[in-house]
Tab-separated table of C-alpha atoms and ligand atoms in Angstrom:
chain	number	residue	atom	x	y	z
A	1	MET	CA	-24.706	-5.716	16.273
A	2	PRO	CA	-22.789	-2.439	16.807
A	3	GLU	CA	-20.743	-1.273	13.813
A	4	LEU	CA	-17.074	-1.750	14.674
A	5	PRO	CA	-15.017	0.360	14.727
A	6	ILE	CA	-16.669	3.772	14.742
A	7	TYR	CA	-15.141	5.851	11.936
A	8	PRO	CA	-15.668	9.588	11.787
A	9	LEU	CA	-17.451	9.501	8.428
A	10	SER	CA	-18.829	12.754	7.016
A	11	GLU	CA	-22.515	13.076	6.108
A	12	GLU	CA	-21.498	12.859	2.426
A	13	HIS	CA	-19.620	9.605	3.065
A	14	LYS	CA	-22.566	8.111	4.936
A	15	MET	CA	-24.895	9.162	2.125
A	16	ILE	CA	-22.954	7.425	-0.651
A	17	ARG	CA	-22.372	4.330	1.513
A	18	ASP	CA	-26.076	4.068	2.322
A	19	ALA	CA	-27.127	4.683	-1.289
A	20	ALA	CA	-24.726	1.958	-2.472
A	21	ARG	CA	-25.931	-0.390	0.282
A	22	ASP	CA	-29.615	0.087	-0.632
A	23	PHE	CA	-28.920	-0.355	-4.321
A	24	ALA	CA	-26.725	-3.414	-3.775
A	25	GLN	CA	-29.166	-5.161	-1.445
A	26	ASN	CA	-32.295	-4.348	-3.490
A	27	GLU	CA	-31.015	-4.632	-7.059
A	28	ILE	CA	-27.882	-6.791	-7.064
A	29	VAL	CA	-28.391	-9.412	-4.332
A	30	PRO	CA	-31.563	-10.811	-5.983
A	31	ILE	CA	-29.809	-11.392	-9.349
A	32	ALA	CA	-26.248	-12.283	-8.299
A	33	ALA	CA	-26.662	-16.075	-8.268
A	34	GLN	CA	-28.455	-16.107	-11.614
A	35	PHE	CA	-25.740	-14.051	-13.347
A	36	ASP	CA	-23.025	-16.177	-11.728
A	37	GLU	CA	-24.711	-19.278	-13.112
A	38	SER	CA	-25.253	-17.924	-16.640
A	39	GLY	CA	-21.987	-15.963	-16.874
A	40	GLU	CA	-23.933	-13.172	-18.553
A	41	PHE	CA	-22.658	-9.578	-18.242
A	42	PRO	CA	-25.044	-7.551	-16.009
A	43	HIS	CA	-25.551	-4.648	-18.450
A	44	GLU	CA	-28.704	-3.284	-16.827
A	45	THR	CA	-27.493	-3.025	-13.238
A	46	ILE	CA	-24.155	-1.589	-14.382
A	47	LYS	CA	-26.060	1.097	-16.334
A	48	LYS	CA	-28.081	1.927	-13.229
A	49	MET	CA	-24.867	2.116	-11.185
A	50	GLY	CA	-23.629	4.609	-13.774
A	51	SER	CA	-26.704	6.776	-13.401
A	52	MET	CA	-26.190	6.752	-9.612
A	53	GLY	CA	-22.646	8.083	-10.038
A	54	PHE	CA	-20.843	4.883	-8.963
A	55	MET	CA	-18.784	4.437	-12.138
A	56	GLY	CA	-16.650	7.572	-11.707
A	57	ILE	CA	-16.833	8.473	-8.040
A	58	GLU	CA	-13.526	10.399	-7.826
A	59	ILE	CA	-13.840	11.981	-11.247
A	60	PRO	CA	-14.682	15.720	-11.221
A	61	GLU	CA	-18.233	16.553	-12.236
A	62	GLU	CA	-17.008	18.456	-15.312
A	63	TYR	CA	-15.924	15.062	-16.748
A	64	GLY	CA	-19.128	13.253	-15.814
A	65	GLY	CA	-18.045	11.935	-12.408
A	66	ALA	CA	-19.394	12.345	-8.878
A	67	GLY	CA	-16.486	14.549	-7.705
A	68	MET	CA	-15.998	12.730	-4.394
A	69	ASP	CA	-12.889	11.408	-2.605
A	70	THR	CA	-11.196	8.004	-2.347
A	71	LEU	CA	-12.893	7.120	0.930
A	72	ALA	CA	-16.292	7.683	-0.721
A	73	TYR	CA	-15.194	5.368	-3.551
A	74	VAL	CA	-14.095	2.659	-1.128
A	75	LEU	CA	-17.273	2.903	0.967
A	76	ALA	CA	-19.535	2.537	-2.072
A	77	LEU	CA	-17.455	-0.218	-3.653
A	78	GLU	CA	-17.434	-2.209	-0.407
A	79	GLU	CA	-21.258	-2.315	-0.446
A	80	ILE	CA	-21.433	-3.357	-4.104
A	81	CYS	CA	-18.840	-6.119	-3.567
A	82	LYS	CA	-20.673	-7.409	-0.510
A	83	ALA	CA	-23.609	-8.052	-2.819
A	84	ASP	CA	-21.631	-9.340	-5.793
A	85	ALA	CA	-17.909	-9.355	-6.578
A	86	SER	CA	-18.555	-9.361	-10.365
A	87	HIS	CA	-20.379	-6.021	-10.271
A	88	GLY	CA	-17.586	-4.910	-7.939
A	89	VAL	CA	-14.690	-5.570	-10.286
A	90	ILE	CA	-16.477	-3.940	-13.229
A	91	MET	CA	-16.930	-0.837	-11.049
A	92	SER	CA	-13.366	-0.953	-9.714
A	93	VAL	CA	-11.682	-1.239	-13.132
A	94	ASN	CA	-13.907	1.507	-14.565
A	95	ASN	CA	-13.087	3.906	-11.699
A	96	SER	CA	-9.447	3.192	-10.978
A	97	LEU	CA	-7.662	1.379	-13.789
A	98	TYR	CA	-9.407	3.320	-16.539
A	99	CYS	CA	-10.672	6.751	-15.381
A	100	HIS	CA	-8.012	7.458	-12.760
A	101	GLY	CA	-5.096	6.982	-15.184
A	102	ILE	CA	-6.551	9.325	-17.788
A	103	LEU	CA	-7.420	11.923	-15.156
A	104	LYS	CA	-3.838	11.833	-13.858
A	105	PHE	CA	-1.918	11.651	-17.145
A	106	GLY	CA	-4.330	12.794	-19.878
A	107	THR	CA	-4.577	16.084	-21.750
A	108	GLU	CA	-7.701	18.208	-21.418
A	109	GLU	CA	-9.011	16.889	-24.766
A	110	GLN	CA	-8.333	13.272	-23.730
A	111	LYS	CA	-10.144	13.768	-20.418
A	112	LYS	CA	-13.208	15.226	-22.151
A	113	LYS	CA	-13.347	12.571	-24.842
A	114	PHE	CA	-12.281	9.430	-22.980
A	115	ILE	CA	-13.383	9.984	-19.384
A	116	THR	CA	-16.780	11.685	-19.727
A	117	PRO	CA	-18.787	8.804	-21.274
A	118	VAL	CA	-17.174	6.249	-18.960
A	119	ALA	CA	-17.314	8.150	-15.648
A	120	SER	CA	-20.981	8.923	-16.276
A	121	GLY	CA	-21.668	5.216	-16.793
A	122	LYS	CA	-22.831	5.535	-20.417
A	123	ALA	CA	-19.837	3.529	-21.604
A	124	ILE	CA	-17.424	1.013	-20.075
A	125	GLY	CA	-13.654	1.414	-19.752
A	126	ALA	CA	-10.937	-1.252	-19.488
A	127	TYR	CA	-7.166	-1.521	-18.896
A	128	SER	CA	-4.901	-3.807	-20.861
A	129	LEU	CA	-1.357	-4.548	-19.667
A	130	THR	CA	-0.922	-8.335	-19.430
A	131	GLU	CA	0.108	-10.539	-22.367
A	132	PRO	CA	0.180	-14.313	-22.772
A	133	GLN	CA	3.945	-14.398	-21.946
A	134	SER	CA	4.046	-11.315	-19.699
A	135	GLY	CA	2.087	-11.270	-16.428
A	136	SER	CA	3.871	-10.404	-13.173
A	137	ASP	CA	6.940	-9.362	-15.212
A	138	ALA	CA	4.912	-6.654	-16.885
A	139	GLY	CA	7.915	-4.893	-18.459
A	140	THR	CA	8.547	-7.790	-20.866
A	141	MET	CA	5.547	-7.218	-23.139
A	142	ARG	CA	5.953	-8.042	-26.854
A	143	SER	CA	3.138	-6.080	-28.477
A	144	ARG	CA	4.363	-3.174	-30.572
A	145	ALA	CA	3.155	0.347	-31.348
A	146	THR	CA	4.918	1.946	-34.300
A	147	ARG	CA	4.653	5.607	-35.192
A	148	ASP	CA	3.311	6.142	-38.702
A	149	GLY	CA	2.976	9.881	-39.431
A	150	ASP	CA	0.049	11.211	-37.416
A	151	PHE	CA	-0.886	7.694	-36.334
A	152	TYR	CA	0.359	4.725	-34.326
A	153	MET	CA	-0.006	1.203	-35.680
A	154	LEU	CA	-0.755	-1.291	-32.894
A	155	ASN	CA	0.078	-4.992	-33.199
A	156	GLY	CA	0.021	-7.774	-30.618
A	157	ARG	CA	-2.035	-9.816	-28.240
A	158	LYS	CA	-3.156	-8.782	-24.763
A	159	SER	CA	-4.755	-11.118	-22.241
A	160	TRP	CA	-6.948	-11.251	-19.140
A	161	VAL	CA	-8.626	-7.936	-19.864
A	162	THR	CA	-11.441	-7.309	-17.375
A	163	SER	CA	-14.524	-6.081	-19.318
A	164	GLY	CA	-12.583	-6.905	-22.534
A	165	PRO	CA	-15.617	-8.342	-24.387
A	166	VAL	CA	-17.881	-5.361	-23.606
A	167	ALA	CA	-15.689	-2.281	-23.082
A	168	ASP	CA	-16.148	0.797	-25.290
A	169	TYR	CA	-12.707	2.269	-24.504
A	170	PHE	CA	-9.335	0.856	-23.481
A	171	VAL	CA	-6.082	2.067	-21.970
A	172	VAL	CA	-3.524	-0.190	-23.673
A	173	PHE	CA	0.207	-0.565	-22.980
A	174	MET	CA	2.591	-1.462	-25.814
A	175	MET	CA	6.299	-1.282	-26.635
A	176	THR	CA	7.351	1.690	-28.732
A	177	ASP	CA	11.078	1.043	-28.217
A	178	PRO	CA	11.827	-2.581	-27.194
A	179	GLU	CA	15.559	-1.919	-26.699
A	180	LYS	CA	14.752	0.362	-23.794
A	181	LYS	CA	12.714	-2.382	-22.101
A	182	GLN	CA	10.434	-0.834	-19.424
A	183	LYS	CA	11.421	2.651	-20.550
A	184	GLY	CA	10.277	1.753	-24.061
A	185	VAL	CA	6.652	1.106	-23.008
A	186	SER	CA	3.966	3.647	-23.951
A	187	ALA	CA	0.268	3.991	-23.078
A	188	PHE	CA	-2.528	4.491	-25.629
A	189	LEU	CA	-6.243	5.271	-25.580
A	190	VAL	CA	-8.134	3.024	-27.967
A	191	GLU	CA	-11.775	3.163	-29.003
A	192	GLY	CA	-13.419	-0.258	-28.963
A	193	HIS	CA	-14.705	-0.122	-32.550
A	194	THR	CA	-11.315	0.741	-34.144
A	195	PRO	CA	-10.644	-1.495	-37.186
A	196	GLY	CA	-7.829	-3.946	-36.448
A	197	LEU	CA	-8.958	-4.538	-32.862
A	198	THR	CA	-10.787	-7.786	-32.193
A	199	ARG	CA	-11.734	-9.425	-28.935
A	200	GLY	CA	-10.809	-13.017	-28.152
A	201	LYS	CA	-13.106	-15.594	-26.635
A	202	LYS	CA	-14.606	-14.892	-23.246
A	203	GLU	CA	-12.549	-16.684	-20.579
A	204	PRO	CA	-14.432	-19.399	-18.655
A	205	LYS	CA	-13.604	-18.577	-15.029
A	206	LEU	CA	-13.821	-20.183	-11.569
A	207	GLY	CA	-15.382	-17.089	-9.997
A	208	ILE	CA	-16.521	-13.511	-10.775
A	209	ARG	CA	-18.298	-15.218	-13.632
A	210	ALA	CA	-20.586	-12.293	-14.520
A	211	SER	CA	-17.555	-10.085	-15.132
A	212	ALA	CA	-16.456	-10.616	-18.736
A	213	THR	CA	-12.744	-11.252	-19.407
A	214	SER	CA	-11.012	-11.772	-22.751
A	215	GLU	CA	-7.952	-11.349	-24.920
A	216	LEU	CA	-7.592	-8.359	-27.234
A	217	ILE	CA	-5.983	-8.921	-30.620
A	218	PHE	CA	-4.424	-5.953	-32.440
A	219	GLU	CA	-3.644	-6.429	-36.139
A	220	ASN	CA	-2.514	-3.236	-37.847
A	221	CYS	CA	-4.859	-1.266	-35.638
A	222	ARG	CA	-4.327	2.407	-36.549
A	223	ILE	CA	-5.065	5.057	-33.935
A	224	PRO	CA	-4.436	8.831	-34.005
A	225	ALA	CA	-1.090	9.886	-32.482
A	226	GLU	CA	-3.036	12.230	-30.194
A	227	ASN	CA	-4.273	9.093	-28.362
A	228	LEU	CA	-0.844	8.610	-26.782
A	229	LEU	CA	-1.391	8.930	-23.011
A	230	GLY	CA	1.514	10.760	-21.368
A	231	ARG	CA	4.808	10.724	-23.282
A	232	GLU	CA	6.441	7.941	-25.299
A	233	GLY	CA	8.389	5.720	-22.880
A	234	GLU	CA	6.295	6.797	-19.882
A	235	GLY	CA	3.901	3.845	-20.169
A	236	PHE	CA	5.400	1.536	-17.549
A	237	LYS	CA	5.305	4.248	-14.894
A	238	ILE	CA	1.711	5.069	-15.856
A	239	ALA	CA	0.772	1.376	-15.644
A	240	MET	CA	2.337	1.029	-12.186
A	241	THR	CA	0.909	4.297	-10.849
A	242	VAL	CA	-2.562	3.301	-11.998
A	243	LEU	CA	-2.201	-0.175	-10.479
A	244	ASP	CA	-1.590	1.422	-7.077
A	245	ALA	CA	-5.088	2.914	-7.345
A	246	GLY	CA	-6.467	-0.339	-8.750
A	247	ARG	CA	-5.074	-2.351	-5.843
A	248	ILE	CA	-7.125	-0.292	-3.367
A	249	GLY	CA	-10.192	-1.279	-5.408
A	250	ILE	CA	-9.335	-4.992	-5.363
A	251	ALA	CA	-8.574	-4.829	-1.633
A	252	THR	CA	-12.057	-3.361	-1.207
A	253	GLN	CA	-13.553	-6.089	-3.375
A	254	ALA	CA	-11.885	-8.642	-1.087
A	255	LEU	CA	-13.280	-6.845	1.973
A	256	GLY	CA	-16.811	-6.969	0.535
A	257	ILE	CA	-16.551	-10.702	-0.222
A	258	ALA	CA	-15.150	-11.376	3.266
A	259	GLU	CA	-17.941	-9.392	4.917
A	260	ALA	CA	-20.626	-11.282	3.012
A	261	ALA	CA	-19.076	-14.656	3.834
A	262	TYR	CA	-18.586	-13.675	7.469
A	263	GLU	CA	-22.161	-12.480	7.930
A	264	ALA	CA	-23.513	-15.756	6.494
A	265	ALA	CA	-21.225	-17.776	8.780
A	266	ARG	CA	-22.057	-15.728	11.897
A	267	GLN	CA	-25.761	-16.170	11.288
A	268	TYR	CA	-25.376	-19.901	10.718
A	269	ALA	CA	-23.232	-20.296	13.860
A	270	VAL	CA	-26.056	-18.775	15.915
A	271	GLU	CA	-28.930	-20.657	14.282
A	272	ARG	CA	-27.564	-24.115	13.557
A	273	GLU	CA	-27.566	-26.495	16.478
A	274	ALA	CA	-25.541	-29.652	17.069
A	275	PHE	CA	-25.229	-31.775	20.196
A	276	GLY	CA	-27.906	-29.653	21.857
A	277	GLN	CA	-26.396	-26.165	21.368
A	278	PRO	CA	-25.691	-23.574	18.646
A	279	ILE	CA	-22.502	-24.554	16.828
A	280	GLY	CA	-21.060	-21.092	17.650
A	281	ALA	CA	-20.961	-22.137	21.311
A	282	PHE	CA	-18.272	-24.695	20.457
A	283	GLN	CA	-14.858	-23.043	20.615
A	284	GLY	CA	-13.905	-24.695	17.326
A	285	THR	CA	-16.506	-22.469	15.643
A	286	GLY	CA	-16.446	-19.490	18.036
A	287	PHE	CA	-12.696	-18.970	17.617
A	288	LYS	CA	-13.099	-19.097	13.840
A	289	ILE	CA	-15.699	-16.309	14.128
A	290	ALA	CA	-13.276	-14.285	16.278
A	291	ASP	CA	-10.419	-14.626	13.787
A	292	MET	CA	-12.664	-13.867	10.799
A	293	LYS	CA	-14.024	-10.683	12.405
A	294	THR	CA	-10.592	-9.487	13.540
A	295	ARG	CA	-8.993	-9.988	10.122
A	296	ILE	CA	-11.899	-8.214	8.413
A	297	GLU	CA	-11.580	-5.139	10.645
A	298	ALA	CA	-7.776	-5.117	10.174
A	299	SER	CA	-8.325	-5.233	6.385
A	300	ARG	CA	-10.759	-2.339	6.610
A	301	LEU	CA	-8.237	-0.223	8.505
A	302	LEU	CA	-5.500	-0.948	5.936
A	303	ILE	CA	-7.894	-0.069	3.101
A	304	TYR	CA	-9.064	3.188	4.686
A	305	ASN	CA	-5.413	4.024	5.391
A	306	ALA	CA	-4.538	3.411	1.717
A	307	ALA	CA	-7.525	5.544	0.660
A	308	LEU	CA	-6.280	8.409	2.829
A	309	ALA	CA	-2.735	7.942	1.461
A	310	LYS	CA	-4.113	8.208	-2.083
A	311	GLU	CA	-5.985	11.359	-1.107
A	312	LYS	CA	-2.738	12.822	0.272
A	313	SER	CA	-0.981	11.890	-2.957
A	314	LYS	CA	-3.492	14.004	-4.902
A	315	ALA	CA	-2.180	17.007	-2.948
A	316	ASP	CA	1.563	16.281	-2.782
A	317	GLY	CA	2.107	13.929	-5.759
A	318	GLY	CA	3.732	11.278	-3.533
A	319	ARG	CA	3.380	7.526	-4.032
A	320	TYR	CA	1.172	5.264	-1.945
A	321	SER	CA	2.398	1.945	-3.374
A	322	LEU	CA	3.267	0.557	0.066
A	323	GLU	CA	-0.133	1.347	1.585
A	324	ALA	CA	-2.013	-0.008	-1.469
A	325	SER	CA	0.018	-3.239	-1.604
A	326	MET	CA	-0.352	-3.895	2.138
A	327	ALA	CA	-4.116	-3.371	1.891
A	328	LYS	CA	-4.447	-5.668	-1.126
A	329	LEU	CA	-2.218	-8.380	0.302
A	330	PHE	CA	-3.951	-8.537	3.675
A	331	ALA	CA	-7.517	-8.064	2.458
A	332	SER	CA	-7.261	-10.660	-0.323
A	333	GLU	CA	-5.738	-13.283	1.975
A	334	THR	CA	-8.437	-12.411	4.512
A	335	ALA	CA	-11.158	-12.915	1.891
A	336	MET	CA	-9.752	-16.354	1.079
A	337	TYR	CA	-9.446	-17.263	4.770
A	338	VAL	CA	-12.924	-16.018	5.684
A	339	ALA	CA	-14.649	-17.623	2.688
A	340	HIS	CA	-12.882	-20.922	3.426
A	341	GLN	CA	-13.981	-20.852	7.081
A	342	ALA	CA	-17.510	-19.816	6.087
A	343	VAL	CA	-17.835	-22.935	3.907
A	344	GLN	CA	-16.462	-25.069	6.750
A	345	ILE	CA	-18.875	-23.620	9.327
A	346	HIS	CA	-21.792	-24.311	6.966
A	347	GLY	CA	-20.682	-27.943	6.499
A	348	GLY	CA	-22.581	-29.620	3.646
A	349	MET	CA	-24.694	-26.503	3.076
A	350	GLY	CA	-21.499	-24.521	2.433
A	351	TYR	CA	-20.780	-26.836	-0.485
A	352	SER	CA	-24.250	-26.478	-1.929
A	353	ARG	CA	-25.029	-24.108	-4.781
A	354	GLU	CA	-28.290	-23.297	-3.026
A	355	LEU	CA	-26.477	-20.864	-0.725
A	356	PRO	CA	-24.163	-18.014	-1.833
A	357	VAL	CA	-21.279	-19.164	0.423
A	358	GLU	CA	-19.703	-21.346	-2.270
A	359	ARG	CA	-19.804	-18.346	-4.660
A	360	TYR	CA	-17.959	-16.188	-2.120
A	361	PHE	CA	-15.344	-18.962	-1.883
A	362	ARG	CA	-14.904	-19.071	-5.689
A	363	ASP	CA	-14.943	-15.260	-6.014
A	364	ALA	CA	-12.388	-14.712	-3.232
A	365	LYS	CA	-9.549	-16.517	-5.029
A	366	ILE	CA	-9.105	-13.995	-7.834
A	367	THR	CA	-8.336	-11.196	-5.374
A	368	GLU	CA	-5.032	-12.957	-4.567
A	369	ILE	CA	-4.171	-13.063	-8.278
A	370	TYR	CA	-5.199	-10.068	-10.395
A	371	GLU	CA	-3.780	-6.550	-10.275
A	372	GLY	CA	-0.632	-8.131	-8.841
A	373	THR	CA	-0.473	-11.523	-7.113
A	374	SER	CA	0.138	-11.783	-3.359
A	375	GLU	CA	3.758	-12.603	-4.237
A	376	ILE	CA	4.060	-9.318	-6.193
A	377	GLN	CA	2.521	-7.376	-3.286
A	378	ARG	CA	5.107	-8.949	-0.946
A	379	LEU	CA	7.822	-7.941	-3.431
A	380	VAL	CA	6.608	-4.322	-3.499
A	381	ILE	CA	6.321	-4.180	0.318
A	382	SER	CA	9.683	-5.831	1.043
A	383	ARG	CA	11.555	-3.737	-1.548
A	384	SER	CA	10.054	-0.603	-0.051
A	385	GLU	CA	10.921	-1.632	3.524
A	386	LEU	CA	14.448	-2.741	2.663
A	387	GLY	CA	15.133	0.329	0.522
A	388	LEU	CA	15.896	-1.886	-2.499
A	389	LYS	CA	13.974	0.241	-5.023
B	401	LIG	N1	4.481	4.035	-9.227
B	401	LIG	C1	5.304	4.794	-9.999
B	401	LIG	N2	6.444	4.299	-10.575
B	401	LIG	C2	6.728	3.004	-10.334
B	401	LIG	C3	5.928	2.166	-9.545
B	401	LIG	C4	4.757	2.739	-8.978
B	401	LIG	N3	3.931	2.002	-8.226
B	401	LIG	N4	6.470	0.930	-9.498
B	401	LIG	C5	7.603	0.984	-10.234
B	401	LIG	N5	7.751	2.235	-10.745
B	401	LIG	C6	8.841	2.736	-11.573
B	401	LIG	C7	10.168	2.605	-10.828
B	401	LIG	O1	10.421	3.757	-10.041
B	401	LIG	C8	11.155	2.470	-11.968
B	401	LIG	O2	11.417	3.744	-12.536
B	401	LIG	P1	12.936	4.303	-12.651
B	401	LIG	O3	13.653	3.282	-13.456
B	401	LIG	O4	12.758	5.615	-13.329
B	401	LIG	O5	13.432	4.388	-11.243
B	401	LIG	C9	10.369	1.687	-13.011
B	401	LIG	O6	8.983	1.889	-12.720
B	401	LIG	C10	10.664	0.202	-12.981
B	401	LIG	O7	10.386	-0.263	-11.673
B	401	LIG	P2	10.969	-1.630	-11.124
B	401	LIG	O8	12.441	-1.709	-11.444
B	401	LIG	O9	10.528	-1.778	-9.713
B	401	LIG	O10	10.241	-2.689	-12.060
B	401	LIG	P3	10.240	-4.267	-12.019
B	401	LIG	O11	10.405	-4.797	-13.381
B	401	LIG	O12	11.159	-4.781	-10.956
B	401	LIG	O13	8.705	-4.597	-11.681
B	401	LIG	C11	6.842	-5.005	-10.295
B	401	LIG	C12	8.083	-4.159	-10.568
B	401	LIG	C13	6.310	-4.525	-8.960
B	401	LIG	C14	7.163	-6.482	-10.201
B	401	LIG	C15	5.791	-4.745	-11.421
B	401	LIG	O14	6.227	-5.305	-12.643
B	401	LIG	C16	4.419	-5.270	-11.093
B	401	LIG	O15	3.660	-4.639	-10.363
B	401	LIG	N6	4.028	-6.452	-11.667
B	401	LIG	C17	2.679	-6.959	-11.529
B	401	LIG	C18	1.846	-6.503	-12.691
B	401	LIG	C19	0.371	-6.566	-12.402
B	401	LIG	O16	-0.095	-6.184	-11.342
B	401	LIG	N7	-0.402	-7.029	-13.390
B	401	LIG	C20	-1.827	-7.052	-13.297
B	401	LIG	C21	-2.395	-6.420	-14.536
B	401	LIG	S1	-4.042	-5.835	-14.500
B	401	LIG	C22	-5.051	-7.152	-14.318
B	401	LIG	O17	-4.878	-7.899	-13.395
B	401	LIG	C23	-6.178	-7.393	-15.249
B	401	LIG	C24	-7.382	-6.594	-15.028
B	401	LIG	O18	-8.041	-6.208	-15.983
B	401	LIG	C25	-7.877	-6.304	-13.648
C-alpha cells in the first residue's frame, strides 16, 4: 500500500516517527490487551517512552525535552496511539496539558523545577480543571485558593484528572476571586506529595482503561506562593490556551485509533470470504472502506494544519483555537465512525474480546468527550466563524 498522501517530512520527522512506530509495535502492541483488561497503569513502558524523549517532545533540551516541533510531536503520538490509546493519552497530557502550559507561562525557576523531571519522563504531569459541577462551563469552578502570607491554601474537589492517581506534579486551576468569575481563576503548580492533597478512587471507565483517572481532593493544602503560574486572575486564559494544544493531542489520539481500526477492517475485508468472494468486493463493505480511508486522511490534514498553526503561534503569539478545534472535532468523530464500521465489517469477530477491534471502539468514544466535547468544539468554531467572540 502506498502511503497517502505524500508529505514533505524532514529526515528528523521521519526519524522520530519511525522510532515511535518501532517502539509502539514492538513494546506496546504485545501488552495493550492485557493492560486494558487489568486496568493497570503501564509504568514500565511509559518510563521507556520517557527515556526515548517522547514525554516532552517540544520542550527545549535545557528543560529535559527533545527540543523538536509540533509536527514531530504529532507524528510520534500518532504511532503510539495506533498501538494503544491509553499510552497515547498519558503521553498527550504530559506533553501538552502539563509541560506546554508551564513552558508558555512559567518563570525560569518554575520551568527548571516543574518541567525538567516530567519532560525527561522521570515523573508524570497532570492537568486539573474540571470539577463535579463544572465541566464544559469551566469558568464556574467552586474550588478556592486563598492567599495566606507567602502561601496559598487550596480547598476543593477536582474531577476526571487524567493520570490523577499516579502523577507527581499537577497544574491546578482554582478561584482566587469568585466575584470576578472567569477573571478570578488562577493556575497553580502542585507537587503530588503535598499534605492536604489526596486522590480519589480510580474511575472505572469504558475505554482507555490503562490510563488512570481520578478525583483530587484539596483540604487546606498549603503551597508556596511562588507556585502561582502566571498572574492571579490569568488562570482561565491559561487553561484555554493550554487546551488548544491539548486538543491537537486528542485529535492525534483519535487519528491513531482510527488508523488501527481501519487497518484491521481493510485486512479483514480482503481475507474474509462470503458468498464465494472477499467481503470487500461487495459494495456495502467496499464503500465503507472508501469512506473510512477518506475521513482518516482528511483528519490527518486537519491535524497537520493545526500543528503548523501552533508552530506559527510560537513565533507570532497568535491563537490557533479554530484549527485545533476543527482537528479535534473531525478526527474524534472519524475515530468513532471508523471504529464502528470496523466492528460491523468484522461481524461477530468484531464483538469478540479476542480481537482488538472492540477495544478501538471503546477507546474511540472518549475522544468526543474529553478536552472539550464535540459540542464545545462546534461552539468554538461557530463563534470564531460568526465573529461572536
Ligand atoms: N485561548 C486564549 N484565551 C481564550 C481562549 C483560548 N483558546 N478561549 C477563551 N479565551 C479567553 C477569551 O478571550 C475571554 O477573555 P476576555 O474576557 O479577556 O476577552 C475569556 O477567555 C473567556 O472566554 P469566553 O467568554 O469564550 O468563555 P466561555 O465561558 O464562553 O467558555 C468555552 C468558552 C469554549 C465554552 C470554554 O469554557 C471551554 O473550552 N469549555 C470546555 C472545557 C474543557 O475542554 N474541559 C476539559 C478539561 S481537561 C480534561 O478533559 C481532563 C483531562 O485530564 C484530559
